[in-house]
XYZ file of C-alpha atoms in Angstrom:
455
model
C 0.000 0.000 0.000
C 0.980 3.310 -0.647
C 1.699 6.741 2.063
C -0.077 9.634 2.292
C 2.467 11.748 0.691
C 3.004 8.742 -2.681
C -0.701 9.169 -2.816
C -0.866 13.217 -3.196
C 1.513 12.609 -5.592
C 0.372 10.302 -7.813
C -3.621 10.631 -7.436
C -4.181 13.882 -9.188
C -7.264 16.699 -7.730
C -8.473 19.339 -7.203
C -7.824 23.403 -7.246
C -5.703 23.423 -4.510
C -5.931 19.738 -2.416
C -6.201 15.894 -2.975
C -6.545 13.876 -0.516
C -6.075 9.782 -0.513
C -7.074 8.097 3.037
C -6.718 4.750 4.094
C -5.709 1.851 1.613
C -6.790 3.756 -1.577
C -4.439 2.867 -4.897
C -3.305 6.022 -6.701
C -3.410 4.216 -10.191
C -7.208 2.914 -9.700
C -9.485 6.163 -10.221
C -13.071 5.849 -9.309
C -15.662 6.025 -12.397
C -16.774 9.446 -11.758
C -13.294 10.433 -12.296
C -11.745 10.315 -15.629
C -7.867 11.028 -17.099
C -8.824 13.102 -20.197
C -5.946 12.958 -23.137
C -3.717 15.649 -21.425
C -3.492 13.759 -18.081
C -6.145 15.704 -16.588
C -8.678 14.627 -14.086
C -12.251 15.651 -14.998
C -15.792 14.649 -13.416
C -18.340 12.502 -15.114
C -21.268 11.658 -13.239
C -22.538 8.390 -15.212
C -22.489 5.819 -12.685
C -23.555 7.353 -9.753
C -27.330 7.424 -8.317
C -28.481 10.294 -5.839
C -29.668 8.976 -2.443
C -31.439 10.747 0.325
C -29.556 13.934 1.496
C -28.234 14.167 5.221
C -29.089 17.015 7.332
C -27.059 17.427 10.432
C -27.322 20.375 13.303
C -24.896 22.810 13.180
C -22.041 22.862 15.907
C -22.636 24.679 19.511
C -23.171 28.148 19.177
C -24.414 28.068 15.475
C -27.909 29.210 14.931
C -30.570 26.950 13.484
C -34.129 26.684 13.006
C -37.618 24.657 11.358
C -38.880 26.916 8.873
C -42.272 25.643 6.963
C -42.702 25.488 3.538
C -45.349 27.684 2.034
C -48.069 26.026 0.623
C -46.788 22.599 1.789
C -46.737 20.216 5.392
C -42.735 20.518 4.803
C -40.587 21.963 7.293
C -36.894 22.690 6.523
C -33.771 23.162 9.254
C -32.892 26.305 8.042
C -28.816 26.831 9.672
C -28.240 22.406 9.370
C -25.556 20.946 7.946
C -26.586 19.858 4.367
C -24.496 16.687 2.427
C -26.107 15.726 -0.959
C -25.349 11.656 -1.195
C -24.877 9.652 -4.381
C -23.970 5.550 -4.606
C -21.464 4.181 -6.987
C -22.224 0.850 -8.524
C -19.794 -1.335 -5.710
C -21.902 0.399 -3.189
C -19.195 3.067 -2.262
C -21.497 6.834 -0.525
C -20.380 9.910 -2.802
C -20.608 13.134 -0.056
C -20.938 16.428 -1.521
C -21.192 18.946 0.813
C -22.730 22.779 0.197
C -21.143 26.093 0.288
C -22.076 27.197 3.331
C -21.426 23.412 5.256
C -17.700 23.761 3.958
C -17.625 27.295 5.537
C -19.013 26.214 8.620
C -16.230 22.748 9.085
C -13.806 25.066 8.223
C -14.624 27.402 10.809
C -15.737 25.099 13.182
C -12.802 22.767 12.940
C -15.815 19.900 13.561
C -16.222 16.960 11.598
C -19.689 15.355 11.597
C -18.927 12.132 9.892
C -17.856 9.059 11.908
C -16.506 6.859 9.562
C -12.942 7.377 7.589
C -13.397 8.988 3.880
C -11.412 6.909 1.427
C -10.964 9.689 -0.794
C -11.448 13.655 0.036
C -11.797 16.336 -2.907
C -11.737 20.257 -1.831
C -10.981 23.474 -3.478
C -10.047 26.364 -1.066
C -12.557 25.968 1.307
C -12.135 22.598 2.156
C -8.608 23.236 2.017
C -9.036 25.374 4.773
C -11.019 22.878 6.938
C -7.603 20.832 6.623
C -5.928 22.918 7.605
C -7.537 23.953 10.378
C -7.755 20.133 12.139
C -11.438 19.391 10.921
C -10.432 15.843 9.455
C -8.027 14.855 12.455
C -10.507 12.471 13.797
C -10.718 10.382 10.116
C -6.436 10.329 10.194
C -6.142 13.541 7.611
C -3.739 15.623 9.971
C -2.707 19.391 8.732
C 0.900 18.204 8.753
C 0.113 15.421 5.522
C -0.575 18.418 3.264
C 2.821 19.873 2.787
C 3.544 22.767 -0.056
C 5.097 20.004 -2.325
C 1.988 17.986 -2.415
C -0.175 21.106 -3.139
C 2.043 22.025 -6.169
C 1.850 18.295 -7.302
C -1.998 18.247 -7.403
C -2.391 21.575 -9.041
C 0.040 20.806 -12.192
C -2.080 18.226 -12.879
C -5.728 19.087 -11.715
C -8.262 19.836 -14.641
C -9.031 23.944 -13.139
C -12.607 23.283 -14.316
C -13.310 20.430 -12.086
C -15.570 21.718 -9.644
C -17.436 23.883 -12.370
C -18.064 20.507 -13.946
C -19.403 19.261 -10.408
C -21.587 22.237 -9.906
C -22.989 21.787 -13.647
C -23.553 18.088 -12.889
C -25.726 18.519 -9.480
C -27.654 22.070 -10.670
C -28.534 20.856 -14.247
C -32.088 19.435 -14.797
C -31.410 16.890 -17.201
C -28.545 15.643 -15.078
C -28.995 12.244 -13.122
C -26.971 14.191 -9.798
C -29.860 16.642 -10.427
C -31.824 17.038 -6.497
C -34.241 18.922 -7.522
C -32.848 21.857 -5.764
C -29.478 24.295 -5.972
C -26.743 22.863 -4.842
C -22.866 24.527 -5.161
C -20.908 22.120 -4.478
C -17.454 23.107 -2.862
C -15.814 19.346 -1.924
C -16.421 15.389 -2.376
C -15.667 12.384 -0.383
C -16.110 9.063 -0.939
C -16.821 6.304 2.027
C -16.851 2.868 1.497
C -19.692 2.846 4.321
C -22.516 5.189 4.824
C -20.630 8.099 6.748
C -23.348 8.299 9.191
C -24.898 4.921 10.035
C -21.845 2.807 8.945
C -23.966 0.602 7.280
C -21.826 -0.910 4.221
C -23.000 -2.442 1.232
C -23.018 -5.812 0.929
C -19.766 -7.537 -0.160
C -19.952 -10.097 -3.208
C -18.530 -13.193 -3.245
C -19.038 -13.771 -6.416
C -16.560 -11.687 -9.169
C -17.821 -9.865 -11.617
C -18.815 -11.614 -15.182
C -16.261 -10.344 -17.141
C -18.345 -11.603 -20.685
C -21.537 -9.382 -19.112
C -18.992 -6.123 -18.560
C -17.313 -6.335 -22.023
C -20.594 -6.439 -23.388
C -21.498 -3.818 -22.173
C -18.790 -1.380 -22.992
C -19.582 -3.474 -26.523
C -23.037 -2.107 -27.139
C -22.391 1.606 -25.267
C -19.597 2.024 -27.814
C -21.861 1.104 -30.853
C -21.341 -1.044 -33.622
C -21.009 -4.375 -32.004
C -21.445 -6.740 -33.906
C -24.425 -9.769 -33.010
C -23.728 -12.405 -31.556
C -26.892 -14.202 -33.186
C -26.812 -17.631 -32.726
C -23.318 -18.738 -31.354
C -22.469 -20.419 -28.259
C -19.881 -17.817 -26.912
C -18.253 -14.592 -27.500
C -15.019 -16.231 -26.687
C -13.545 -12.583 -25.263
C -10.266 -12.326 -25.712
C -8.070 -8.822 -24.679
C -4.874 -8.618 -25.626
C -2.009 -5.181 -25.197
C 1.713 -5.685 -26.013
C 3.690 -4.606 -22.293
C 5.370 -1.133 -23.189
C 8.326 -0.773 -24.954
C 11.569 1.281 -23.688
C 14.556 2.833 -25.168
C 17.296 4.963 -23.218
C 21.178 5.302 -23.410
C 24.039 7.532 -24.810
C 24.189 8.693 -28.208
C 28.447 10.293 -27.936
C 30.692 11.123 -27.201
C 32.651 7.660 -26.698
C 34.067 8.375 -23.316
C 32.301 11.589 -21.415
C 33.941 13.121 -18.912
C 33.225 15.898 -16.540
C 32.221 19.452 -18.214
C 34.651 20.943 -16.531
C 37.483 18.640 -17.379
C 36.369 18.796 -21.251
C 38.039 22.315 -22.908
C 35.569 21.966 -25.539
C 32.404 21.466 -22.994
C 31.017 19.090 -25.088
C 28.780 17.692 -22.482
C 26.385 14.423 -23.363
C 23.948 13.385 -26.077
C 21.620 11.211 -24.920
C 18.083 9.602 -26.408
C 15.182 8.103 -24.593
C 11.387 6.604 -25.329
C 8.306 4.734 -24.985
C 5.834 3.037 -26.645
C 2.931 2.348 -25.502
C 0.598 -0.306 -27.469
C -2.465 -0.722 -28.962
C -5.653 -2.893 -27.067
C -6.849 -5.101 -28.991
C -10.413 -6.409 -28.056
C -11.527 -10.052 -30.202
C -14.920 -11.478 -30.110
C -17.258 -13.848 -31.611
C -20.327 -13.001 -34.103
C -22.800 -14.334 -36.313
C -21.909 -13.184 -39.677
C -25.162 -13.418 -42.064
C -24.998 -13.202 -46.080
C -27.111 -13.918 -48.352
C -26.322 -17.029 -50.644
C -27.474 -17.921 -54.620
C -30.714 -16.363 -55.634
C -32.901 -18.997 -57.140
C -37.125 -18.990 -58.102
C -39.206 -21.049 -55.854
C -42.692 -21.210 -54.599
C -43.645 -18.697 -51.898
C -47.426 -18.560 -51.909
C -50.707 -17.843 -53.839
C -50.165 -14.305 -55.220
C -47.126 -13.651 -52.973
C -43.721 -14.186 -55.227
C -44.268 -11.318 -57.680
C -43.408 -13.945 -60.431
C -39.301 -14.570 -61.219
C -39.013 -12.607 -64.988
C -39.590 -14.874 -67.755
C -36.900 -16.415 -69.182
C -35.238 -16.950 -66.041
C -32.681 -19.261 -66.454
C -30.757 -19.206 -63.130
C -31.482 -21.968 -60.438
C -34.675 -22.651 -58.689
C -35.958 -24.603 -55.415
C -37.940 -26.719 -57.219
C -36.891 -28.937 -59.775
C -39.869 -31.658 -60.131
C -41.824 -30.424 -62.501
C -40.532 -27.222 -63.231
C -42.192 -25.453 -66.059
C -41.376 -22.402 -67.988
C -44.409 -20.628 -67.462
C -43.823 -20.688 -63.636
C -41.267 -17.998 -63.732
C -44.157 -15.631 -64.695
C -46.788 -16.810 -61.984
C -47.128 -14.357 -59.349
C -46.909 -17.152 -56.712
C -43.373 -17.825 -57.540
C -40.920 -15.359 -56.931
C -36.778 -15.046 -56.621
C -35.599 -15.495 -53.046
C -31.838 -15.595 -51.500
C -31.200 -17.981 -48.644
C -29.344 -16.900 -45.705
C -26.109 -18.406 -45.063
C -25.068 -17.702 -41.053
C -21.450 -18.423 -39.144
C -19.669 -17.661 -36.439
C -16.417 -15.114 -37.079
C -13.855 -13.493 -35.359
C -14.291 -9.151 -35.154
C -11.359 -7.359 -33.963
C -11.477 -3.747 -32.629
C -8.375 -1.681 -32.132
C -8.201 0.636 -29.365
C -5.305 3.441 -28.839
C -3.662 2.770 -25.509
C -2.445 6.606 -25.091
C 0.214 8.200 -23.203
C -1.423 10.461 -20.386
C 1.434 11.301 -18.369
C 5.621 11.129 -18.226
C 8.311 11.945 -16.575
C 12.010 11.047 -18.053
C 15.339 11.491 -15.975
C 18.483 11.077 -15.977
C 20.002 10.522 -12.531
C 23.591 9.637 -10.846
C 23.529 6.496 -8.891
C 23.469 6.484 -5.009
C 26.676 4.854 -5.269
C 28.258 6.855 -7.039
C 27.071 10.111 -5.226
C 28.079 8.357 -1.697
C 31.111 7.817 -3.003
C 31.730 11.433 -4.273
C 30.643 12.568 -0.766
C 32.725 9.784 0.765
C 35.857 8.439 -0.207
C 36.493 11.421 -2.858
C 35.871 14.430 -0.596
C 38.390 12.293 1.926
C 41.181 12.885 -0.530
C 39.716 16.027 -2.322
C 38.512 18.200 0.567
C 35.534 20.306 -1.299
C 34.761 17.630 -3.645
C 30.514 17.621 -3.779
C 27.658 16.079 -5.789
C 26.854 18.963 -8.254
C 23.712 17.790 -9.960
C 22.420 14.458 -9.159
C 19.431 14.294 -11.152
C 18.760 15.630 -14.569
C 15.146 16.177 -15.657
C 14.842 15.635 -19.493
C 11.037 15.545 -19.721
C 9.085 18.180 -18.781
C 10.892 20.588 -17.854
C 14.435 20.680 -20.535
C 13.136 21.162 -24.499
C 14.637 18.571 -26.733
C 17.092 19.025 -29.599
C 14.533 16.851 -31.638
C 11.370 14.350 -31.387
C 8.584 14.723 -28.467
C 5.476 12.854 -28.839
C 3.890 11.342 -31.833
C 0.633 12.903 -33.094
C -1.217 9.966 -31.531
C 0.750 10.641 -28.311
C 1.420 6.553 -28.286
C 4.865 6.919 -28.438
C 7.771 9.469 -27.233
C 11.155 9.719 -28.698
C 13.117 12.500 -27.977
C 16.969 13.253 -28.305
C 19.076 15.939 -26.175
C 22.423 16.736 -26.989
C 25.545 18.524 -24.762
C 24.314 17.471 -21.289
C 26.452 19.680 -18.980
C 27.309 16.997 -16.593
C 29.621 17.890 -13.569
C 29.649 15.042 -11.422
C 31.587 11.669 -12.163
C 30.218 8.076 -11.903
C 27.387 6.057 -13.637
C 23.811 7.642 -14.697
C 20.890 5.838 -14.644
C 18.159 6.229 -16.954
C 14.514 6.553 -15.144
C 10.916 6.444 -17.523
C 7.982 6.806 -15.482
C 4.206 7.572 -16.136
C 0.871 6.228 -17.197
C -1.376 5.827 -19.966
C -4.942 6.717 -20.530
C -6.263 3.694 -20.379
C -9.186 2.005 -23.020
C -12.575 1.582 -22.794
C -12.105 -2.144 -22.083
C -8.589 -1.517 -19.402
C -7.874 0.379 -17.293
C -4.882 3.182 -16.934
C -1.029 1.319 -17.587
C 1.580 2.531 -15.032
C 4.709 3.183 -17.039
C 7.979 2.808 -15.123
C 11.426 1.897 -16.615
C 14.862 2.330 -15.044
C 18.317 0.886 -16.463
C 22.296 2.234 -16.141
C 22.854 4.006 -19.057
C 26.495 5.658 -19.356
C 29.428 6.842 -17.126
C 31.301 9.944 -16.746
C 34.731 9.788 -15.670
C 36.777 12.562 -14.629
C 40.774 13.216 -14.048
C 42.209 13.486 -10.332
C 45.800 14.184 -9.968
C 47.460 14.313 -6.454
C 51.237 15.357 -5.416
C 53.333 12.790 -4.779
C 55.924 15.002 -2.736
């Protein structure tokens, strides 16, 4: 299982915060939340099903009050803590609190749930509630939301995320739709109901795989019948990713500042991701030889005379037949079971490429080195190559499944052996989920010249 602080990182939210609790997996996003091309994450509501809202009394101190509803024998608690609830297919409670709930946690520093959130979404507000101790009690101390893990979430947070929320809950035609306003300002997600702790009943039997794929078959359209045949026979199939990395020249690199010419390091890395390919079994229908035959008093429309093709009826086959309205030209069906295979782009959502000296060979530098060169230091240990440091040529392909890049004249200062590091994920298909990328190999040294007096 992963920390706290591996989960901020690799989980991606909101405006300012994500939050991971408990034993969730960074690389397994819930439904509702989807990786768009640029490594985004964006809300889509299909899958989840309102529930009854929760009203709660405010904390000590906080006015409240029934207030009737004109025209009506409904009351409302006008002051009360208000959660809109919504239930994900494996049973999980979606909790979206209001506006003016976030202000009052926040200000509060209370938390009203009494069960652990598995996942916690905020923008400022709920931020703020962090910060200020509200989510102590569920194991979400101020002190696991460092600066670091803020920046993290906010290079990679869709900024419209919560406008999408709000849309989602306040439009009519929306199945998150209450029937009243709602703005939304954070979302958690408990495996049990937050407030009676009753959880949904745990299968023991998986999931039909054949039922799922389906599924995603006949949402996507075009799938193809399966008619008559025993089985679909599913069969998924994806190629592991593919890595390159390692030095281009010069032969023997030494240390920039040992090199008159600072010629530095060309180096070239990449990744391929592959296609999904998703095989399945149909009933492929044609229609075979045309021939006249009888179909019924009146009901052929009569074959042309002269025909001279084949007919269904050879005893006593007469001319003058292929004129009667009662025989007519008919094809016969010929069905069987084929193979249809769809393709599905496996893209590249996010990366990260380095280049990085080995801890052996920095310990040693600040070891055994610096013991006979007093001064000697680590200058640079790791060198980001992508983002962050524009290649002399390539990037990513147009279908962003593969990235080959080259950079030349790597200022490297530090002796000792590099190591090449590829990490990332991929988008993901309709029929699999998200691929972590990771790749990691020793790629080159850099040597260097030490002299030393002898008298």
């Amino acid at each position: 299982m992963i920390s706290m602080k591996q989960a901020l990182t690799a989980v991606l939210l909101t405006l300012v915060l994500l939050l991971i609790a408990g034993e969730a997996r960074a690389d397994d996003l819930p439904p509702y939340l989807r990786m768009d091309e640029n490594g985004n994450i964006t809300f889509d509501p299909t899958g989840l099903t309102p529930g009854e809202p929760i009203f709660l009394p405010p904390p000590e101190g906080w006015p409240s009050f029934e207030s009737g509803v004109p025209g009506t024998d409904l009351s409302v608690c006008v002051g009360c803590l208000g959660f809109n609830t919504y239930t994900t297919p494996d049973g999980e409670t979606v909790v979206v609190p209001n506006g003016y709930t976030a202000i009052v946690m926040a200000l509060t520093g209370q938390n009203p749930f009494t069960t652990q959130p598995d996942l916690v979404i905020g923008n400022g507000i709920i931020a703020a509630a962090v910060a200020a101790g509200v989510f102590d009690q569920m194991g979400l101390s101020p002190d696991m939301v460092t600066p670091e893990s803020v920046l993290q979430a906010l290079q990679s947070m869709d900024p419209l995320f919560f406008l999408q929320l709000n849309l989602a809950l306040n439009d009519p035609n929306s199945p998150l739709f209450s029937g009243m306003f709602l703005y939304a300002s954070g979302l958690f997600v408990f495996s049990c109901h937050p407030i009676t702790g009753e959880c949904a009943p745990i299968s023991t039997q998986p999931p039909d795989l054949g039922d799922v794929y389906e599924a995603i078959c006949e949402s996507l359209g075009g799938c193809q019948p399966i008619g008559e045949c025993p089985d679909r026979n599913w069969e998924i199939s994806q190629l592991d990713p593919t890595y390159s990395a390692g030095k281009l020249a010069p032969p023997f690199p030494v240390v920039v500042g040992q090199d008159d010419t600072r010629r530095g390091v060309d180096v070239q890395v990449g990744v391929t991701s592959h296609p999904v390919y998703v095989s399945y079994t149909y009933e492929h229908v044609e229609s075979g030889l045309a021939s006249c035959q009888w179909i019924g008093p009146g009901q052929g429309g009569g074959c042309g005379a002269g025909w001279t093709g084949p007919v269904a009826w050879q005893d006593g086959w007469q001319s003058w037949m292929a004129s009667d309205p009662d025989w007519g030209v008919r094809s016969a069906e010929v069905r069987d079971c084929r193979r249809h295979t769809d393709v599905f782009l496996d893209r590249i959502g996010a990366l990260s490429v380095r280049a990085t000296l080995s801890e052996s060979s920095a310990a040693w530098i600040r070891g055994e080195l610096a013991s006979k060169y007093p001064g000697a230091r680590v200058y640079q240990a790791m060198w980001p190559l992508y983002p962050g440091r524009p290649p002399a040529s390539g990037g990513f392909s147009a279908d962003r499944m593969t990235f080959a890049a080259t950079y030349l004249r790597l200022p490297l200062a530090d002796p000792g052996e590099y190591l090449f590091f590829i990490d990332g994920r991929t988008l993901g298909t309709p029929y699999t989920e998200p691929r972590v990328l990771h790749f990691e190999q020793p790629g080159f040294t850099v040597d260097a010249a030490f002299t030393a007096l002898t008298k």
